[in-house]
Every structure is written in structure tokens, then in C-alpha cells.
PDB file of C-alpha atoms in Angstrom:
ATOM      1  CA  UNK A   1      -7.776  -3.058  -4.002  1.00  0.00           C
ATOM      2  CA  UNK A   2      -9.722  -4.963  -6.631  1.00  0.00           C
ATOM      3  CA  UNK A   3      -9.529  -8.321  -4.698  1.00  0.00           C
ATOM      4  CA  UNK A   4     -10.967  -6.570  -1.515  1.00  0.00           C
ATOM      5  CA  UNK A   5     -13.589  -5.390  -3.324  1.00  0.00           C
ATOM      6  CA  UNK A   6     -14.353  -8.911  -4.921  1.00  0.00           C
ATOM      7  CA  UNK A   7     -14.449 -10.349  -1.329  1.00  0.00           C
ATOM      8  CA  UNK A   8     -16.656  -7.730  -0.737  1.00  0.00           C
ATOM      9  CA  UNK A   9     -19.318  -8.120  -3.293  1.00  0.00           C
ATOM     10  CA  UNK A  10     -19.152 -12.058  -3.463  1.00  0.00           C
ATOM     11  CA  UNK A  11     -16.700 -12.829  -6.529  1.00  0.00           C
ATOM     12  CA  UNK A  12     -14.598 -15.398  -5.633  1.00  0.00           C
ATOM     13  CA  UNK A  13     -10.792 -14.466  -6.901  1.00  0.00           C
ATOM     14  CA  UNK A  14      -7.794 -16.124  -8.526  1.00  0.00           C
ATOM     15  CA  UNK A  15      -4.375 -15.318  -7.792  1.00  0.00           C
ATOM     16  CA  UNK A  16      -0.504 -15.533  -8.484  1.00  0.00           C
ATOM     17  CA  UNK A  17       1.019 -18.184  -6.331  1.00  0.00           C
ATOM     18  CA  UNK A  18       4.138 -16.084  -6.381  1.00  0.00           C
ATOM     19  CA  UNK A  19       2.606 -14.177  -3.366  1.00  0.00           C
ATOM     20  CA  UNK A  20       4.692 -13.451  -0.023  1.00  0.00           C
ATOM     21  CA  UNK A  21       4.985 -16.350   1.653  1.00  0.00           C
ATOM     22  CA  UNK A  22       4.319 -14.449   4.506  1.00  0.00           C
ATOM     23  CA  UNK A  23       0.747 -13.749   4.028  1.00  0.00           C
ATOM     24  CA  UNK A  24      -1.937 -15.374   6.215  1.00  0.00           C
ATOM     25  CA  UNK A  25      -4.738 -13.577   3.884  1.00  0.00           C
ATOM     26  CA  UNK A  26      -5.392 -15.066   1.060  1.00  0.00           C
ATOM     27  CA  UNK A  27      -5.101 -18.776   1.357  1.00  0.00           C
ATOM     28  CA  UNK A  28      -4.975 -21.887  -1.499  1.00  0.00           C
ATOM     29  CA  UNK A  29      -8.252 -23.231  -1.664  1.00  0.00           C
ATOM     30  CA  UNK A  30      -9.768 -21.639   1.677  1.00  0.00           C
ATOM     31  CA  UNK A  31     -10.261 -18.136   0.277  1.00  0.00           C
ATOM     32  CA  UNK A  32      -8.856 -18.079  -3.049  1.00  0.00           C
ATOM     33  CA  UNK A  33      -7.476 -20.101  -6.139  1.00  0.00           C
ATOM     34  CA  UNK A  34      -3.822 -19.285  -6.293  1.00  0.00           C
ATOM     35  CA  UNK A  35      -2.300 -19.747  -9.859  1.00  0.00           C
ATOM     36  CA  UNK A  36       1.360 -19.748 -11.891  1.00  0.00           C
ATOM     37  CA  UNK A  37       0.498 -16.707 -13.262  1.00  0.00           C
ATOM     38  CA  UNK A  38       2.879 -17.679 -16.164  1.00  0.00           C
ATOM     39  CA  UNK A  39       0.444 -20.652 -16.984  1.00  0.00           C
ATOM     40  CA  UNK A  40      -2.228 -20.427 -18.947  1.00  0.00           C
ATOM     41  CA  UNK A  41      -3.633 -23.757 -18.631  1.00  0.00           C
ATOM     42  CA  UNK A  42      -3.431 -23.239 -14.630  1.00  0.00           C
ATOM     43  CA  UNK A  43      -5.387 -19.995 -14.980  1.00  0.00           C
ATOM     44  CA  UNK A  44      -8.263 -21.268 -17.175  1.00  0.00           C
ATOM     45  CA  UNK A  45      -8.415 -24.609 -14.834  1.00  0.00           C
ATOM     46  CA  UNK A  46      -9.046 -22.226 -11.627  1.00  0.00           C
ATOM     47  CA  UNK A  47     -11.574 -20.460 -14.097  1.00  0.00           C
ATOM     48  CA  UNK A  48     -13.189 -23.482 -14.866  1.00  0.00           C
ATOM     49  CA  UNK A  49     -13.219 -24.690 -11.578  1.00  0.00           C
ATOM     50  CA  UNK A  50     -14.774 -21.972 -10.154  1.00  0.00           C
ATOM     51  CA  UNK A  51     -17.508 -22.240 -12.551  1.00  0.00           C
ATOM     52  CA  UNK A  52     -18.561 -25.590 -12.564  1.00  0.00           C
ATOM     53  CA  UNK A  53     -17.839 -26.830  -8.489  1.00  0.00           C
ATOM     54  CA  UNK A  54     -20.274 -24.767  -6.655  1.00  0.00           C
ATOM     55  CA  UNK A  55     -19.478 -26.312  -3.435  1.00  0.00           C
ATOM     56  CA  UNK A  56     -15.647 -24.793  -3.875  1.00  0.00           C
ATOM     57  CA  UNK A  57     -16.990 -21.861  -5.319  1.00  0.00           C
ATOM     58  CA  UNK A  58     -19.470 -21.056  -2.517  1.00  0.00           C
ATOM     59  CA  UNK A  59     -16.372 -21.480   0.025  1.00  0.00           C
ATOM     60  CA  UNK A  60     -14.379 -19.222  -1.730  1.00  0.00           C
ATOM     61  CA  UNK A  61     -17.304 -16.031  -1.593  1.00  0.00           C
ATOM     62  CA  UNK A  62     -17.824 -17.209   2.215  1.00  0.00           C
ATOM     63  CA  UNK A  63     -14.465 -17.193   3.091  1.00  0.00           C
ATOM     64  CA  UNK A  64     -13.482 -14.305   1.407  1.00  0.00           C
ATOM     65  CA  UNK A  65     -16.095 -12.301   2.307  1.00  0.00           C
ATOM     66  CA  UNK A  66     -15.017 -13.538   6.542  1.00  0.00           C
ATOM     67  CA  UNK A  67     -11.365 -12.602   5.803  1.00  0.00           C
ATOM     68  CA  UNK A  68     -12.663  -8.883   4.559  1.00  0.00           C
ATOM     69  CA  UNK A  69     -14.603  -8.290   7.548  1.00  0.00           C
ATOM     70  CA  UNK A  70     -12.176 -10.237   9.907  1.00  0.00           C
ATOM     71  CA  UNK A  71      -8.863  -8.578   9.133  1.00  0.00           C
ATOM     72  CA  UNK A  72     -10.564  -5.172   7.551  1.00  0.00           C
ATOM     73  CA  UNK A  73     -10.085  -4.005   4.331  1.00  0.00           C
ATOM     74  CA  UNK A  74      -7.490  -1.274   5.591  1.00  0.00           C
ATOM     75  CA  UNK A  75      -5.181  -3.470   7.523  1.00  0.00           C
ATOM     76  CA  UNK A  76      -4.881  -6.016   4.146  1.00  0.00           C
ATOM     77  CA  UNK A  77      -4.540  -3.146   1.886  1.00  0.00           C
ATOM     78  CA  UNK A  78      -1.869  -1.722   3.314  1.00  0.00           C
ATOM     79  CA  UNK A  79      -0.406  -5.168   3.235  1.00  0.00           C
ATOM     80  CA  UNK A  80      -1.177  -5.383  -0.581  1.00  0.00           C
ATOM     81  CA  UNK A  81       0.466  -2.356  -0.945  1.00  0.00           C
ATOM     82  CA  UNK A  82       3.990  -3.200   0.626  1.00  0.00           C
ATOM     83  CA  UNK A  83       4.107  -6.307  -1.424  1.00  0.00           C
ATOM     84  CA  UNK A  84       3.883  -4.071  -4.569  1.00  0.00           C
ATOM     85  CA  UNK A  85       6.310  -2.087  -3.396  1.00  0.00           C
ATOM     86  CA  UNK A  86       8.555  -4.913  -2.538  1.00  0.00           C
ATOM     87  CA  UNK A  87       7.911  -6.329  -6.497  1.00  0.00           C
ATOM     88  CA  UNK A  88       9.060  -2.579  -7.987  1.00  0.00           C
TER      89      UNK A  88
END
């Protein structure tokens, strides 16, 4: 639950954009940074964005930190983990 654990300890996280499209967790720009994970130059952009617009960057810890404690970190991993599953 690496993300989860990012939330909780203030990192702000960067993921695939090939997510379900059913997930209400992790959202573009609210929460996360959601990537092509197949492009490089879209992974270090969300890197440097993160590191040089602290306004966005600030969001992202906040907001991640409200969807932890919101939808608890029990009820999203076990979302995380049928996603996986779905992927295999």
C-alpha cells in the first residue's frame, strides 16, 4: 500500500493514468498526478512539477492525506488490491 502510506506521511504521489476508470480515489490534479506510465517525459514533468509549484504540491499532501482518513486506508486497499488482481 505504498501510496496509502505516502498520503499518510505527506508525500504527494504520481500515478499511471491507466487506472480503473471506476475509481473515485485518487483523482488528476486533486489528490494525485496521474501519468502515461509508458512516458518518460510525462513522468519527469509530474516530478518536476511537484517540485517546483508548491501551491499544487501542498494540495496534493492535503488532499491526499483527507482521502486517507476519509475513505480509510482499509476500504482503498482492498480496492488497490482488486485492481491488481484484475491487471494479472
Amino acid at each position: 500500500y505504498t501510496f496509502l502510506e505516502a498520503f499518510d506521511f505527506g508525500v504527494p504521489i504520481i500515478l499511471s493514468n491507466r487506472w480503473d476508470p471506476d475509481d473515485h480515489y485518487f483523482i488528476h490534479r486533486v489528490n494525485c498526478l496521474k501519468v502515461d506510465p509508458d512516458s518518460p517525459r510525462e513522468i519527469g514533468d509530474a516530478c518536476k512539477e511537484i517540485l517546483h509549484n508548491f501551491p499544487l504540491r501542498m494540495k496534493l499532501i492535503k488532499n491526499g492525506y483527507m482521502t486517507l482518513k476519509k475513505h480509510k486506508a482499509k476500504k482503498i486497499g482492498k480496492k488497490f488490491i482488486k485492481i491488481l488482481k484484475r491487471s494479472i
